[in-house]
Coordinates of C-alpha atoms in Angstrom, one line a residue:
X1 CA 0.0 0.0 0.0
X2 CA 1.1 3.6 -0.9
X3 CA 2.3 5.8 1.9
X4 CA -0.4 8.1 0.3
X5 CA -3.3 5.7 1.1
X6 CA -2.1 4.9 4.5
X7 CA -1.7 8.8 5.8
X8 CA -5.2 9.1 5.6
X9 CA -6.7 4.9 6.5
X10 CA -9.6 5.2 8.2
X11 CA -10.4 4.9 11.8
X12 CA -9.8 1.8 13.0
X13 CA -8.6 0.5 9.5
X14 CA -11.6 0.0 7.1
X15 CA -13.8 1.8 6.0
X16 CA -17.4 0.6 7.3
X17 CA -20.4 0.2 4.4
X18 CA -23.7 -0.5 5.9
X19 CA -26.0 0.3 3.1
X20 CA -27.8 -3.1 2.3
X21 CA -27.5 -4.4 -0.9
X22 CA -29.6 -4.9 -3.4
X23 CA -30.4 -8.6 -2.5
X24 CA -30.4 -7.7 1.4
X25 CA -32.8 -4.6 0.9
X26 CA -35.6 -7.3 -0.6
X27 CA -35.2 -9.6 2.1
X28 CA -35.8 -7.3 4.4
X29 CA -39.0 -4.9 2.5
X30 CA -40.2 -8.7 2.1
X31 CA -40.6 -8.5 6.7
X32 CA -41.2 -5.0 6.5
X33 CA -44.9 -5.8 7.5
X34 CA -43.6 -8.3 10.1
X35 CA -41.2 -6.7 11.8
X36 CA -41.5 -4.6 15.3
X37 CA -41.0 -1.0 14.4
X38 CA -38.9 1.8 16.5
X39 CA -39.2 5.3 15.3
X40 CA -36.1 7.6 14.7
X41 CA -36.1 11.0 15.9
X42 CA -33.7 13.3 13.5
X43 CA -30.7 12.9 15.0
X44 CA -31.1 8.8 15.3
X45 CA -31.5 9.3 11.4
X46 CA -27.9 11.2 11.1
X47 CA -26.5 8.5 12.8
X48 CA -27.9 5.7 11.4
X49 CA -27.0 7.4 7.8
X50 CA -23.1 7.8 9.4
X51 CA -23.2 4.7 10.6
X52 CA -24.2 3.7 7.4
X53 CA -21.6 5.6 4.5
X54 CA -18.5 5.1 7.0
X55 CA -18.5 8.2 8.6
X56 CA -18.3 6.4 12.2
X57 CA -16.2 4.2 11.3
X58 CA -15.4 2.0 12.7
X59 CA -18.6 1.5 14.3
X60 CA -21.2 -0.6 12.8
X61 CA -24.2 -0.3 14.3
X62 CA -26.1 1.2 17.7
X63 CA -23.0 0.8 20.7
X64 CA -23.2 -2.2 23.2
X65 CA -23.1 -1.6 26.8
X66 CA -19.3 -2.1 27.0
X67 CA -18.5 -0.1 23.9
X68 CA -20.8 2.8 25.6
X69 CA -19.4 2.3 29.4
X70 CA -15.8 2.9 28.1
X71 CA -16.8 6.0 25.6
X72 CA -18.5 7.3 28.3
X73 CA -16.1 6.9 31.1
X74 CA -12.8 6.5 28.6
X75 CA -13.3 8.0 25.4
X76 CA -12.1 4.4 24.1
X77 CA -14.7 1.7 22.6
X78 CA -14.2 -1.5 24.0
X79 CA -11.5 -2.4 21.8
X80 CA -9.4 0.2 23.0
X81 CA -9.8 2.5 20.1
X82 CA -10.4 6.2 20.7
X83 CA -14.2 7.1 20.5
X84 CA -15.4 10.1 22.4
X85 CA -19.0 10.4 21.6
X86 CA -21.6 7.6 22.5
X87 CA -23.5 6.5 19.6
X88 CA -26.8 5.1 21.1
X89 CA -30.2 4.3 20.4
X90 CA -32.6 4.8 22.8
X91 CA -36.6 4.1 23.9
X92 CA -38.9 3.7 26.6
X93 CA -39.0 1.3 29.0
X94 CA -42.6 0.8 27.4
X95 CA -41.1 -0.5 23.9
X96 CA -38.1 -1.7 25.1
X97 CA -40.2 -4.5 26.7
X98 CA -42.0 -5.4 23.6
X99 CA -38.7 -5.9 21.5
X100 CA -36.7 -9.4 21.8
X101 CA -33.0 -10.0 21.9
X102 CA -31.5 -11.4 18.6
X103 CA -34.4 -10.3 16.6
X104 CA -34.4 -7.8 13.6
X105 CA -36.2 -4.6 14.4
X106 CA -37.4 -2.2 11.6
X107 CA -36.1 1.4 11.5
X108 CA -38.8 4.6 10.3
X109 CA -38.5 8.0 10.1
X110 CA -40.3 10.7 11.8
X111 CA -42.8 10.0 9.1
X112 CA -43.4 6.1 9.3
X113 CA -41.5 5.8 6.3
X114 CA -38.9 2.0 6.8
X115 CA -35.3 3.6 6.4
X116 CA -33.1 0.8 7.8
X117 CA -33.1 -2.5 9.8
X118 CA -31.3 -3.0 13.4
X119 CA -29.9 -6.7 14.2
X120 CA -31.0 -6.3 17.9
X121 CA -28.1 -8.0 20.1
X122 CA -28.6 -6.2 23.8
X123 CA -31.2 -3.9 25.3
X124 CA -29.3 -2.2 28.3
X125 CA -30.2 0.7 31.1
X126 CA -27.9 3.5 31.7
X127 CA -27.2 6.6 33.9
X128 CA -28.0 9.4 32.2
X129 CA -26.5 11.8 34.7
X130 CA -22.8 10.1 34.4
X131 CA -23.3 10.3 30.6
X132 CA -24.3 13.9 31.2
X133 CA -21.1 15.0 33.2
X134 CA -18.8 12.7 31.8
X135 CA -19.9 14.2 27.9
X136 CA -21.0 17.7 28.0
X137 CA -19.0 18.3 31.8
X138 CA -22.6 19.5 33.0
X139 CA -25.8 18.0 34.3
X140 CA -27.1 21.5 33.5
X141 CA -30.8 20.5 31.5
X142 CA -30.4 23.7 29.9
X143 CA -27.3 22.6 27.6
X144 CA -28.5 21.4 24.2
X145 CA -27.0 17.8 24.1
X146 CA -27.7 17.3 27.6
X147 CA -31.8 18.7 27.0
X148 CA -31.6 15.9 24.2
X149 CA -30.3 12.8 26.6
X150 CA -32.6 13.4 29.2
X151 CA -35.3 13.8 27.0
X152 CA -34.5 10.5 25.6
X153 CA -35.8 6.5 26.8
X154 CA -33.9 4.7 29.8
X155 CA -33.2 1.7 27.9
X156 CA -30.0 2.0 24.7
X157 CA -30.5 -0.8 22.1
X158 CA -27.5 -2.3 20.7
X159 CA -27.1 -4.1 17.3
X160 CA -25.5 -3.8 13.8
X161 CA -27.6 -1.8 11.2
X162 CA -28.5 -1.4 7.5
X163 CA -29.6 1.9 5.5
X164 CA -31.9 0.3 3.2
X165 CA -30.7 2.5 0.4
X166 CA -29.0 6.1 0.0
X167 CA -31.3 8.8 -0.9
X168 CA -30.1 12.0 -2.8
X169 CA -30.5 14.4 0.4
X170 CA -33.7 16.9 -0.2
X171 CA -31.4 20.2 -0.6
X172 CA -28.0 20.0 -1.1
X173 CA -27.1 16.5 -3.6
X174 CA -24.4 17.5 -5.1
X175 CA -22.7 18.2 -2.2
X176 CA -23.5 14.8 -0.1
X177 CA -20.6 13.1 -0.7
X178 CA -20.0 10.2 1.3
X179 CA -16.4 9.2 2.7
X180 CA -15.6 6.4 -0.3
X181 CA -16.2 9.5 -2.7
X182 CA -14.5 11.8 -1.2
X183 CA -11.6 9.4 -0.9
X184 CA -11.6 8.6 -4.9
X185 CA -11.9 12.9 -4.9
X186 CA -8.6 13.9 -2.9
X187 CA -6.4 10.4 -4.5
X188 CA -7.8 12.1 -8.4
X189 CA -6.6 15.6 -7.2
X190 CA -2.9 14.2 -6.1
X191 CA -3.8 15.5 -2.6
X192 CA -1.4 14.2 0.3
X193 CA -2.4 16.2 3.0
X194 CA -6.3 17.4 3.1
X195 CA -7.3 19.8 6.1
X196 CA -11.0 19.5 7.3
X197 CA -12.9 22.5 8.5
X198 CA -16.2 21.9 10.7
X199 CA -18.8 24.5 11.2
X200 CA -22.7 25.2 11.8
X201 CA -22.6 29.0 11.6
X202 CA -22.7 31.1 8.7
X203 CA -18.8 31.5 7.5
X204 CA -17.5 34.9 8.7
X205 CA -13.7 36.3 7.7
X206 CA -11.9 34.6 11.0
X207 CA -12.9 31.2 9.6
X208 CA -11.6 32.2 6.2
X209 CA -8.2 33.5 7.7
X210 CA -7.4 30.5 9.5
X211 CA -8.7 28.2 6.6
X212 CA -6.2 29.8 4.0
X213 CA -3.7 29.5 6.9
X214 CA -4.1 26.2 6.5
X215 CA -4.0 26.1 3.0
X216 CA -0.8 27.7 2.6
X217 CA 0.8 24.5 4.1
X218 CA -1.6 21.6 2.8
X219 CA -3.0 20.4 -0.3
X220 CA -6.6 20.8 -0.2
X221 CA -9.2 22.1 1.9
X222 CA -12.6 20.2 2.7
X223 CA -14.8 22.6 3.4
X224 CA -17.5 20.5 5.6
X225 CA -20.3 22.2 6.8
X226 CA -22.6 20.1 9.1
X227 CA -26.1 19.9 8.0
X228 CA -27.9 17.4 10.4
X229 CA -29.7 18.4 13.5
X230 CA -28.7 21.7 15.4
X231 CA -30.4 24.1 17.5
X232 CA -33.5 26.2 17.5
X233 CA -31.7 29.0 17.1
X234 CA -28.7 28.2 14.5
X235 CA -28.8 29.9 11.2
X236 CA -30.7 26.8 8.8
X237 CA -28.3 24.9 6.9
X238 CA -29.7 26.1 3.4
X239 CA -28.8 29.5 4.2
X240 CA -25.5 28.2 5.5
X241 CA -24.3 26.7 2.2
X242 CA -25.6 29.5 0.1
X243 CA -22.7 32.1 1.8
X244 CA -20.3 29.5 1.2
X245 CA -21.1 28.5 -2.8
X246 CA -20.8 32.9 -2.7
X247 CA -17.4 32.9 -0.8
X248 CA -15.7 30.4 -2.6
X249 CA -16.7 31.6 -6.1
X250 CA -15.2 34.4 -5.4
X251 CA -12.3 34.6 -2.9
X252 CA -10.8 30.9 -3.0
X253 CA -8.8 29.1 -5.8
X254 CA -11.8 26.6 -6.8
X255 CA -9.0 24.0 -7.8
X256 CA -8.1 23.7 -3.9
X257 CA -11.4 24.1 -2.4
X258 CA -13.6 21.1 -2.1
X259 CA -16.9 21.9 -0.3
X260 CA -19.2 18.8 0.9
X261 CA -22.3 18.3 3.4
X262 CA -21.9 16.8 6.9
X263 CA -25.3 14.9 7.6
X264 CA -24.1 14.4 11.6
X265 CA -25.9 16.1 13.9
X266 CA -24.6 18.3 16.6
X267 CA -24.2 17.3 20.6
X268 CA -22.2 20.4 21.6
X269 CA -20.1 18.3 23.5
X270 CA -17.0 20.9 23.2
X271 CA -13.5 19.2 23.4
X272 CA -15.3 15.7 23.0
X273 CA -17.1 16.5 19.9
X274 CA -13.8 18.3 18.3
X275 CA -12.1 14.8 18.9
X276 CA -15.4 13.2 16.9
X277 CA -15.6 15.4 14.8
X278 CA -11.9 14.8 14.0
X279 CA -12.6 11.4 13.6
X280 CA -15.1 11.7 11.0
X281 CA -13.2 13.7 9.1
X282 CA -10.3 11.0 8.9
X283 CA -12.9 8.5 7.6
X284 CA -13.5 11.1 4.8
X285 CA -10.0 11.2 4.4
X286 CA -8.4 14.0 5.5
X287 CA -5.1 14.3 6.9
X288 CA -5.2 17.3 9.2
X289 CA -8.5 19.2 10.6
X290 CA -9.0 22.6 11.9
X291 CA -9.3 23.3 15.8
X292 CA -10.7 26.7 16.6
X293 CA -11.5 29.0 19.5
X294 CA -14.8 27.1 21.9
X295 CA -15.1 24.6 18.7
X296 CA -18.7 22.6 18.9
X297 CA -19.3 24.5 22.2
X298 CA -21.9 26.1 23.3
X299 CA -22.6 29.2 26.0
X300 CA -20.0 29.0 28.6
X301 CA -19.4 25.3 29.6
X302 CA -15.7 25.2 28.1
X303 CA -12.8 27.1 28.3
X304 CA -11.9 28.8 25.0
X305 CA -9.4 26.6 24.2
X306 CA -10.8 22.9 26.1
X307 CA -11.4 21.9 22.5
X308 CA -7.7 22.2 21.7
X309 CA -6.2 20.7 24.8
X310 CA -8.1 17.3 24.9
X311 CA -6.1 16.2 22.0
X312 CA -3.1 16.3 23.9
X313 CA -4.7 13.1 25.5
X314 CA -3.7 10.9 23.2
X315 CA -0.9 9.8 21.6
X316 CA -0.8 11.1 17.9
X317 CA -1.0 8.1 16.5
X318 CA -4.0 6.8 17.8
X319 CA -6.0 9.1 16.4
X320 CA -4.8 9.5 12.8
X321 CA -5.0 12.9 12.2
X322 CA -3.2 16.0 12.9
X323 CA -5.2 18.9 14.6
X324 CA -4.0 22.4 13.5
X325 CA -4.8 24.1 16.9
X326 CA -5.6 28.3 16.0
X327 CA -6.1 31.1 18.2
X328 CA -9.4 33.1 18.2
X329 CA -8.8 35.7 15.1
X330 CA -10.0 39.0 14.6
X331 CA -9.8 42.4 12.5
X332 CA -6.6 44.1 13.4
X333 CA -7.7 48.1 13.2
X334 CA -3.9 48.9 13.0
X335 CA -2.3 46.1 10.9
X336 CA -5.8 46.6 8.6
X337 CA -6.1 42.6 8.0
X338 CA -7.0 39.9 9.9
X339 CA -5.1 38.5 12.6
X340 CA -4.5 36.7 15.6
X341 CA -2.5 37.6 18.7
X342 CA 0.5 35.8 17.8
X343 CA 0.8 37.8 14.5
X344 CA -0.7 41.5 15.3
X345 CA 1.0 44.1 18.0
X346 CA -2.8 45.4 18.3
X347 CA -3.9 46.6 21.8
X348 CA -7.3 45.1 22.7
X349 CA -9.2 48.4 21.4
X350 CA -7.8 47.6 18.1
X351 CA -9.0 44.4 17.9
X352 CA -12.8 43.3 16.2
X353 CA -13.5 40.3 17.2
X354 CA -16.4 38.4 14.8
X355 CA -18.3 35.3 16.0
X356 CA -21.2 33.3 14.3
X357 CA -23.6 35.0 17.3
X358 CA -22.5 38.2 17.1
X359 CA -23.7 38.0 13.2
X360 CA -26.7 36.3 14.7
X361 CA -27.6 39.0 16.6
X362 CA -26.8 41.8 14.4
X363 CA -28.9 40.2 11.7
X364 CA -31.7 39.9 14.4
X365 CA -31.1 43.6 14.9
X366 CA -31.5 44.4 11.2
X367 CA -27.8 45.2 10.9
X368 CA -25.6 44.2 8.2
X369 CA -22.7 43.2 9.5
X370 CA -19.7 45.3 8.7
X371 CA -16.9 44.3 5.6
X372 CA -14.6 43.3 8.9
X373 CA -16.7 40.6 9.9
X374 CA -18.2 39.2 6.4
X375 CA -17.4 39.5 3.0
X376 CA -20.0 42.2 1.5
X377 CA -21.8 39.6 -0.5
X378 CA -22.1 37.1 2.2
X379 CA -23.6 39.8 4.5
X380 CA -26.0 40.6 1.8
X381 CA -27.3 36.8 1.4
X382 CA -27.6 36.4 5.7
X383 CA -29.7 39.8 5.4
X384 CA -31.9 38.8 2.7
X385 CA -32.5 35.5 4.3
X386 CA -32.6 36.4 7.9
X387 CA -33.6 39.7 8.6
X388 CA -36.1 40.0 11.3
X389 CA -38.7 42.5 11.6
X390 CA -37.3 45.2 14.2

């Protein structure tokens, strides 16, 4: 094997492909009628779709109690290998009851519609508190992932799954490419070295400064905006991907720029979800991924740079991919350009400092924001879009 193919294997070694064949997807619409049913909620969806293309590799179905005790209490699966996030499906006591051990359980949508097939191998109880803690660091009920687990059933059920096929997604299919694509994409480009970048906000100038930061020292960047579930209050996805198709027409070399949906959804889990989300990005195939200032956090339940230090838990090469660790960047009023505090001799009062909820905010207020903080035409698409009356 090529030094090329091995810099980027995916975690744990293979890529995982859980869609069900052709022959597989009969047998099973043959039971459909037959089978006991559990309903997905959105985010059970995302991760049966991850589960599915690879991009949880190397996990291949709904986690087993020991795989789940160690991610929660080790961010290791059973086998030893890093994991940080549990990966769980869970339902009431009520219709955990009804469903038998070693059976095959049939897997709908929010609207009814049969999506995938769970080989059901363990039905087990957990503490939702611990999981709290030990995940978010809060038993707060008002953090978003933590609201989300405790709204949840008591009992997780284990088991191997199958997507039943891969659907075009509703709004963005020429983006959805899955990790074996994007794999064949970065080998047919010549690209060694690929940094990922992860967001949910609207992409304001500090992300574009630290991206072509990147860029000056890797091949290619994968742009890889995460489209599954996020909160009430997040700027919706569609909107989200319009401001980048405008930025990277315009202001980044299109030959080194690959932009692609994420269908995860988000736990703002903080340094935990910046190690999984690193981890997907390696089964996409990158080399390298981006770590910013609070990344996948949410109010104030980490410290700025939490995200940045829990890598510095493992041992490099258990985890497969390099994180490029970058201060929080702003507008430097006396260097005119962006800037962080390792490259500007600005004074505090000379420094702008953007974030996705300041833009929020603004936009709420029926402010553009200025040039500083978004490119002109990017400012223009989040007004149009998201202006609120006043």
């Amino acid at each position: 094997m090529s030094n090329h193919l091995e810099s980027i294997a995916p975690h744990g070694g293979q890529l995982v492909n859980r869609i069900a064949t052709q022959e597989q997807r009969q047998v099973f619409l043959s039971k459909a009628d037959f089978l006991p049913r559990v309903q997905l909620d959105e985010r059970a969806v995302s991760d049966l779709e991850m589960i599915a293309i690879g991009g949880f590799s190397p996990l291949t179905g709904f986690m087993n109690q020991e795989d789940y005790e160690r991610t929660v209490t080790e961010m290791r699966l059973a086998s030893g290998i890093v994991w940080s996030i549990p990966i769980t499906l869970s339902v009431t006591e009520e219709v955990a009851a009804s469903l038998e051990e070693g059976g095959l359980i049939r897997l709908d949508n929010s609207e009814g519609r049969f999506i995938g097939v769970l080989q059901l191998t363990q039905k087990y109880r957990y503490d939702k508190i611990r999981e709290a803690i030990n995940v978010y660091r809060t038993n707060d009920e008002h953090h978003p992932g933590v609201q989300v687990l405790y709204n949840q059933g008591a009992v997780n059920l284990a088991g191997d799954v199958w997507l039943l096929e891969r659907d075009p997604h509703p709004l963005f299919p020429k983006y959805q490419i899955d990790p074996s694509c994007s794999r064949e994409l970065f080998q047919a480009k010549g690209w060694k070295t690929i940094v990922g970048f992860q967001t949910r906000n609207p992409i304001h100038r500090a992300h574009e400064y630290i991206q072509k930061c990147a860029l000056e020292i890797v091949d290619g960047l994968f742009l890889h905006p995460l489209v599954g579930a996020t909160k009430e209050d997040d700027i919706p996805a569609d909107v989200r991907m319009r401001c980048y198709e405008i930025l990277l027409e315009r202001y980044y070399p299109h030959e080194r720029v690959i932009l692609a949906i994420n269908p995860s959804a988000m736990r703002y889990a903080g340094p935990r979800e910046a190690i999984f989300h690193a981890l997907i990005r390696k089964n996409y195939g990158c080399t390298h991924f981006i770590i910013g200032r609070d990344h996948a956090g949410v109010g104030d339940y980490y410290g700025t740079y939490d995200a940045q230090f829990i890598f510095d838990e493992f041992a490099p090469e258990e985890l497969g991919i390099v994180p490029m660790k970058f201060e929080h960047a702003f507008y430097c009023t006396r260097t005119l350009q962006m800037a962080t505090s390792k490259t500007s001799p600005s004074t505090s009062e000379e420094r702008i400092h953007l974030s996705g909820t300041k833009v929020r905010e603004m936009l709420r207020r029926g402010e553009l924001p200025p040039p500083e903080f978004s490119r002109p035409e990017v400012a223009a698409e989040l007004a149009r879009a998201m202006q609120l009356p006043v």
